[in-house]
Short mmCIF file of C-alpha atoms and ligand atoms in Angstrom, two decimals:
data_model
loop_
_atom_site.label_atom_id
_atom_site.label_comp_id
_atom_site.label_asym_id
_atom_site.label_seq_id
_atom_site.Cartn_x
_atom_site.Cartn_y
_atom_site.Cartn_z
CA MET A 1 -0.02 -0.11 0.22
CA HIS A 2 1.21 3.49 -0.82
CA VAL A 3 0.20 6.21 1.13
CA GLY A 4 0.62 10.03 0.54
CA LEU A 5 1.50 12.19 3.48
CA THR A 6 1.62 16.05 3.18
CA GLY A 7 0.77 19.00 5.40
CA GLY A 8 1.73 22.65 5.10
CA VAL A 9 5.28 23.94 6.57
CA ALA A 10 5.80 23.03 9.84
CA SER A 11 2.32 21.20 10.44
CA GLY A 12 4.14 18.10 11.87
CA LYS A 13 4.67 15.90 8.57
CA SER A 14 8.20 14.83 9.83
CA THR A 15 6.59 14.31 13.38
CA VAL A 16 3.76 12.01 11.90
CA SER A 17 6.28 10.27 9.70
CA ALA A 18 8.51 9.35 12.47
CA ILE A 19 5.39 7.72 14.44
CA LEU A 20 4.44 5.85 11.53
CA ALA A 21 7.76 4.47 10.84
CA GLU A 22 7.89 3.49 14.81
CA LEU A 23 4.68 1.62 13.86
CA GLY A 24 6.32 -0.46 11.12
CA ALA A 25 5.78 1.84 8.00
CA ILE A 26 8.58 2.73 5.19
CA VAL A 27 8.81 6.20 5.03
CA ILE A 28 10.29 8.06 2.07
CA ASP A 29 10.90 11.51 2.97
CA SER A 30 11.06 13.96 0.05
CA ASP A 31 12.76 16.66 2.27
CA LEU A 32 15.54 14.32 2.92
CA LEU A 33 15.77 13.18 -0.74
CA ALA A 34 15.90 17.00 -1.88
CA ARG A 35 18.87 17.42 0.27
CA GLU A 36 20.51 14.09 -0.87
CA VAL A 37 20.28 15.39 -4.55
CA VAL A 38 21.92 18.62 -3.84
CA ALA A 39 24.96 17.14 -1.67
CA PRO A 40 28.40 18.43 -2.57
CA GLY A 41 29.82 17.04 -5.76
CA SER A 42 26.33 16.13 -7.01
CA GLU A 43 24.91 16.88 -10.56
CA GLY A 44 22.04 18.56 -9.07
CA LEU A 45 24.40 21.16 -7.17
CA ALA A 46 26.38 21.70 -10.32
CA GLU A 47 23.02 22.83 -11.99
CA ILE A 48 22.05 25.13 -9.22
CA VAL A 49 25.31 26.80 -9.27
CA GLU A 50 24.85 27.22 -13.16
CA ILE A 51 21.50 28.86 -12.48
CA PHE A 52 21.97 30.89 -9.46
CA GLY A 53 25.68 31.40 -9.41
CA ARG A 54 28.27 30.40 -6.82
CA GLY A 55 26.72 33.01 -4.17
CA VAL A 56 24.14 30.25 -3.10
CA LEU A 57 27.35 27.99 -1.75
CA GLY A 58 28.84 28.31 1.44
CA ASP A 59 32.55 28.27 2.43
CA ASP A 60 32.19 24.59 2.79
CA GLY A 61 31.04 24.32 -0.93
CA ALA A 62 27.74 22.89 0.30
CA LEU A 63 24.41 24.71 -0.74
CA ASP A 64 23.62 27.77 1.62
CA ARG A 65 20.13 26.67 2.40
CA PRO A 66 19.23 29.91 4.04
CA ALA A 67 20.60 31.85 1.24
CA MET A 68 18.57 29.71 -1.33
CA GLY A 69 15.36 30.00 0.76
CA ALA A 70 15.74 33.82 0.93
CA ILE A 71 15.97 34.01 -2.87
CA VAL A 72 13.27 31.33 -3.86
CA PHE A 73 10.62 32.15 -1.20
CA ALA A 74 10.83 35.81 -2.28
CA ASP A 75 10.58 34.99 -6.19
CA GLU A 76 8.16 32.31 -7.64
CA ALA A 77 10.17 32.14 -11.01
CA LYS A 78 13.36 31.32 -9.22
CA ARG A 79 11.38 28.77 -6.94
CA ARG A 80 10.11 27.24 -10.01
CA GLN A 81 13.93 27.02 -11.70
CA LEU A 82 14.94 25.30 -8.25
CA GLU A 83 12.08 23.01 -8.28
CA ALA A 84 12.89 21.88 -12.00
CA VAL A 85 16.31 20.87 -11.00
CA ILE A 86 15.23 18.97 -7.70
CA HIS A 87 11.69 17.59 -8.13
CA PRO A 88 12.58 15.28 -11.00
CA ARG A 89 15.60 13.88 -8.96
CA VAL A 90 13.61 13.42 -5.91
CA GLY A 91 10.78 11.63 -8.00
CA ALA A 92 13.35 9.08 -9.39
CA ARG A 93 14.99 8.41 -6.01
CA ALA A 94 11.69 7.78 -4.46
CA LEU A 95 10.68 5.30 -7.34
CA GLU A 96 13.63 3.29 -6.82
CA ILE A 97 13.08 3.26 -2.90
CA ALA A 98 9.65 2.16 -3.31
CA ALA A 99 10.41 -0.60 -5.72
CA ALA A 100 12.18 -2.25 -2.94
CA ALA A 101 9.29 -2.37 -0.78
CA GLY A 102 7.41 -5.70 -0.15
CA ALA A 103 3.86 -6.04 -1.17
CA ASP A 104 2.74 -6.30 2.38
CA ASP A 105 4.61 -3.28 3.37
CA VAL A 106 2.87 0.16 4.22
CA VAL A 107 4.86 2.85 2.08
CA VAL A 108 4.37 6.34 3.44
CA HIS A 109 5.50 9.05 0.96
CA ASP A 110 6.14 12.15 2.91
CA ILE A 111 5.56 14.95 0.10
CA PRO A 112 5.46 18.42 1.52
CA LEU A 113 4.21 19.73 -2.03
CA LEU A 114 1.91 16.71 -2.99
CA VAL A 115 -1.19 18.86 -3.62
CA GLU A 116 1.08 21.58 -5.32
CA THR A 117 2.50 19.01 -7.77
CA GLY A 118 -1.08 17.14 -8.08
CA GLN A 119 0.02 13.58 -7.01
CA GLU A 120 -3.12 12.81 -5.15
CA ALA A 121 -4.12 10.04 -7.62
CA ASN A 122 -0.92 8.32 -7.46
CA PHE A 123 -1.61 6.94 -3.73
CA ASP A 124 -3.94 4.43 -2.18
CA ALA A 125 -4.70 7.12 0.63
CA VAL A 126 -3.60 10.68 1.31
CA ILE A 127 -3.08 11.70 4.92
CA VAL A 128 -2.97 15.26 5.36
CA VAL A 129 -1.48 16.75 8.67
CA ASP A 130 -3.71 19.67 9.47
CA VAL A 131 -3.34 22.89 11.70
CA PRO A 132 -4.28 26.55 11.27
CA GLU A 133 -1.79 28.83 9.73
CA GLU A 134 -1.39 30.60 12.99
CA VAL A 135 -0.12 27.43 14.44
CA GLN A 136 2.38 27.02 11.49
CA VAL A 137 3.67 30.46 12.13
CA GLU A 138 3.89 29.89 15.92
CA ARG A 139 5.96 26.68 15.51
CA MET A 140 8.13 28.15 12.77
CA ILE A 141 9.35 31.16 15.12
CA THR A 142 9.35 29.05 18.27
CA ASN A 143 11.21 25.87 17.15
CA ARG A 144 13.11 27.12 14.08
CA GLN A 145 14.07 30.82 15.23
CA MET A 146 12.54 32.09 11.92
CA ALA A 147 11.24 35.64 11.43
CA GLU A 148 7.72 36.09 11.09
CA ALA A 149 8.12 37.46 7.48
CA ASP A 150 9.92 34.50 6.24
CA ALA A 151 7.44 31.90 7.69
CA LEU A 152 4.39 33.84 6.04
CA ALA A 153 6.54 33.77 2.96
CA ARG A 154 6.59 29.89 2.84
CA ILE A 155 2.97 29.55 3.76
CA ALA A 156 2.35 31.74 0.94
CA ALA A 157 4.42 29.58 -1.58
CA GLN A 158 2.11 26.62 -0.52
CA ALA A 159 -1.30 25.46 -1.25
CA THR A 160 -4.00 26.74 0.93
CA ARG A 161 -5.20 24.79 3.99
CA GLU A 162 -8.68 24.21 2.01
CA GLN A 163 -6.92 22.85 -0.90
CA ARG A 164 -4.96 20.32 1.00
CA ARG A 165 -8.19 19.31 3.12
CA ALA A 166 -9.89 18.71 -0.07
CA ALA A 167 -7.21 16.06 -1.12
CA ALA A 168 -7.47 14.21 1.90
CA THR A 169 -8.69 10.73 2.70
CA HIS A 170 -7.48 10.86 6.06
CA LEU A 171 -7.14 14.26 7.88
CA ILE A 172 -5.02 14.47 11.14
CA ASP A 173 -5.77 17.33 13.29
CA ASN A 174 -2.46 18.16 15.02
CA THR A 175 -3.36 21.15 17.19
CA GLY A 176 -3.10 19.10 20.39
CA THR A 177 -0.36 17.57 22.25
CA HIS A 178 2.36 15.13 21.00
CA GLU A 179 0.44 12.14 22.89
CA ASP A 180 -3.08 13.34 21.05
CA LEU A 181 -1.08 13.22 17.71
CA ARG A 182 0.45 9.71 18.65
CA HIS A 183 -3.14 8.25 19.30
CA ARG A 184 -4.67 9.56 16.35
CA VAL A 185 -1.68 8.42 13.92
CA ALA A 186 -2.37 4.85 15.21
CA GLU A 187 -5.87 5.15 14.70
CA VAL A 188 -5.36 6.20 11.07
CA LEU A 189 -2.93 3.30 10.60
CA ALA A 190 -5.22 0.92 11.78
CA GLU A 191 -7.94 2.08 9.26
CA LEU A 192 -5.75 1.75 6.47
CA THR A 193 -4.43 -1.64 7.41
CA GLY A 194 -7.54 -2.92 8.73
CA ARG A 195 -5.48 -4.30 11.64
C1 COD B 1 14.87 26.45 -0.63
C2 COD B 1 15.64 25.40 0.31
C3 COD B 1 16.84 25.14 0.06
C4 COD B 1 15.40 26.01 1.59
O1 COD B 1 16.15 25.00 2.55
P1 COD B 1 15.53 24.70 4.10
O2 COD B 1 16.74 23.78 4.64
O3 COD B 1 15.28 25.90 4.62
O4 COD B 1 14.22 23.83 4.17
P2 COD B 1 13.70 22.41 4.17
O5 COD B 1 14.43 21.97 2.71
O6 COD B 1 14.10 21.69 5.28
O7 COD B 1 12.28 22.68 3.76
C5 COD B 1 11.45 22.86 4.81
C6 COD B 1 10.07 23.19 4.30
O8 COD B 1 9.92 24.13 3.57
C7 COD B 1 8.57 24.05 2.51
N1 COD B 1 9.11 23.89 1.10
C8 COD B 1 10.30 23.90 0.68
N2 COD B 1 10.57 23.81 -0.78
C9 COD B 1 9.28 24.42 -1.08
C10 COD B 1 8.83 24.92 -2.07
N3 COD B 1 9.74 24.93 -3.27
N4 COD B 1 7.62 25.36 -2.21
C11 COD B 1 6.86 25.48 -1.24
N5 COD B 1 7.43 25.11 0.08
C12 COD B 1 8.66 24.80 0.14
C13 COD B 1 8.32 22.58 3.09
O9 COD B 1 7.22 22.61 3.75
C14 COD B 1 9.27 22.02 3.52
O10 COD B 1 9.02 20.74 4.38
C15 COD B 1 15.05 24.04 0.30
O11 COD B 1 13.70 24.05 0.73
C16 COD B 1 14.68 23.34 -1.45
O12 COD B 1 15.83 22.98 -2.00
N6 COD B 1 13.54 23.65 -1.86
C17 COD B 1 13.14 23.02 -3.05
C18 COD B 1 12.82 21.86 -3.32
C19 COD B 1 11.54 21.53 -2.87
O13 COD B 1 10.60 21.73 -3.23
N7 COD B 1 11.36 20.64 -1.90
C20 COD B 1 10.26 20.10 -1.10
C21 COD B 1 9.80 19.03 -1.34
S1 COD B 1 10.70 18.17 -2.60
N1 ATP B 2 1.31 18.48 18.63
C1 ATP B 2 2.52 19.32 18.68
N2 ATP B 2 2.53 20.27 19.74
C2 ATP B 2 3.62 21.12 19.73
N3 ATP B 2 4.84 20.88 18.71
C3 ATP B 2 4.62 20.35 17.94
C4 ATP B 2 3.66 19.22 17.62
N4 ATP B 2 3.78 18.57 16.51
C5 ATP B 2 4.90 18.85 15.88
N5 ATP B 2 5.41 19.90 16.68
C6 ATP B 2 6.75 20.59 16.71
O1 ATP B 2 6.55 21.66 15.31
C7 ATP B 2 7.65 21.61 14.57
C8 ATP B 2 7.30 21.49 13.21
O2 ATP B 2 7.00 20.03 13.15
P1 ATP B 2 7.63 18.81 11.91
O3 ATP B 2 9.12 19.10 11.67
O4 ATP B 2 7.21 17.50 12.30
O5 ATP B 2 6.95 19.47 10.94
P2 ATP B 2 7.06 19.38 9.15
O6 ATP B 2 5.44 19.57 8.41
O7 ATP B 2 7.48 18.14 8.90
O8 ATP B 2 7.87 20.86 8.98
P3 ATP B 2 8.53 21.18 7.64
O9 ATP B 2 7.18 21.41 6.43
O10 ATP B 2 9.43 22.31 7.49
O11 ATP B 2 9.40 19.97 7.03
C9 ATP B 2 8.45 20.79 15.15
O12 ATP B 2 9.78 21.66 16.08
C10 ATP B 2 7.83 19.82 16.15
O13 ATP B 2 8.52 19.35 17.14
#
């Protein structure tokens, strides 16, 4: 079974993924793959330097992620250019990993931009982690020391809460405690697997 998992920035996708993995699911994390495909020495990073110049590299030669973020979350055309380098590579890696899963495995594809990239129909179920925008902003400021304007810029680069909710077969409200979240995730997994 292949399950899509999505949610707005800082909604709690990684936290949900970690719980699902503990409960036995295989998780494919798109954010992690998006880092791997631009690792130092990669073709992906070379393409990014061709497009954006060496200014997006840190002193260590790795992608300067805050600098890249400042560019692409302020400019949609540049964001599309970056996505054109990263998304095909992430997609190819995800397919390779998914191909190694067994028939009885629950494979969870954690894809922040699942709705934005129209991938709903590729999955047997779509889990959406849902919180109001105020909670996203609050968690980005508190847990990631982001400025409010940067948090709002990321939210503005994504689908709306309503668009994501419309794509959900299973909605996970993450406005409660971590304990509440754990219960709800276990419940959803049980619904999916019938176990
Ligand atoms: C701009 C980059 C370098 C900033 O890196 P940073 O370490 O600050 O963020 P990180 O990669 O951990 O992403 C955190 C969250 O930001 C949001 N986000 C990332 N990229 C995008 C995007 N293109 N559009 C909208 N939201 C995005 C997602 O909610 C994601 O979960 C990085 O996000 C990136 O390479 N983005 C383009 C690739 C992409 O689309 N990734 C998302 C899923 S494949
Ligand atoms: N129920 C909760 N109560 C309080 N804090 C939470 C809760 N769930 C998650 N968090 C915290 O909120 C932050 C965002 O969670 P997480 O990293 O799981 O989100 P994400 O959707 O994967 O984010 P991103 O889109 O940036 O990858 C983390 O610091 C996490 O510990």
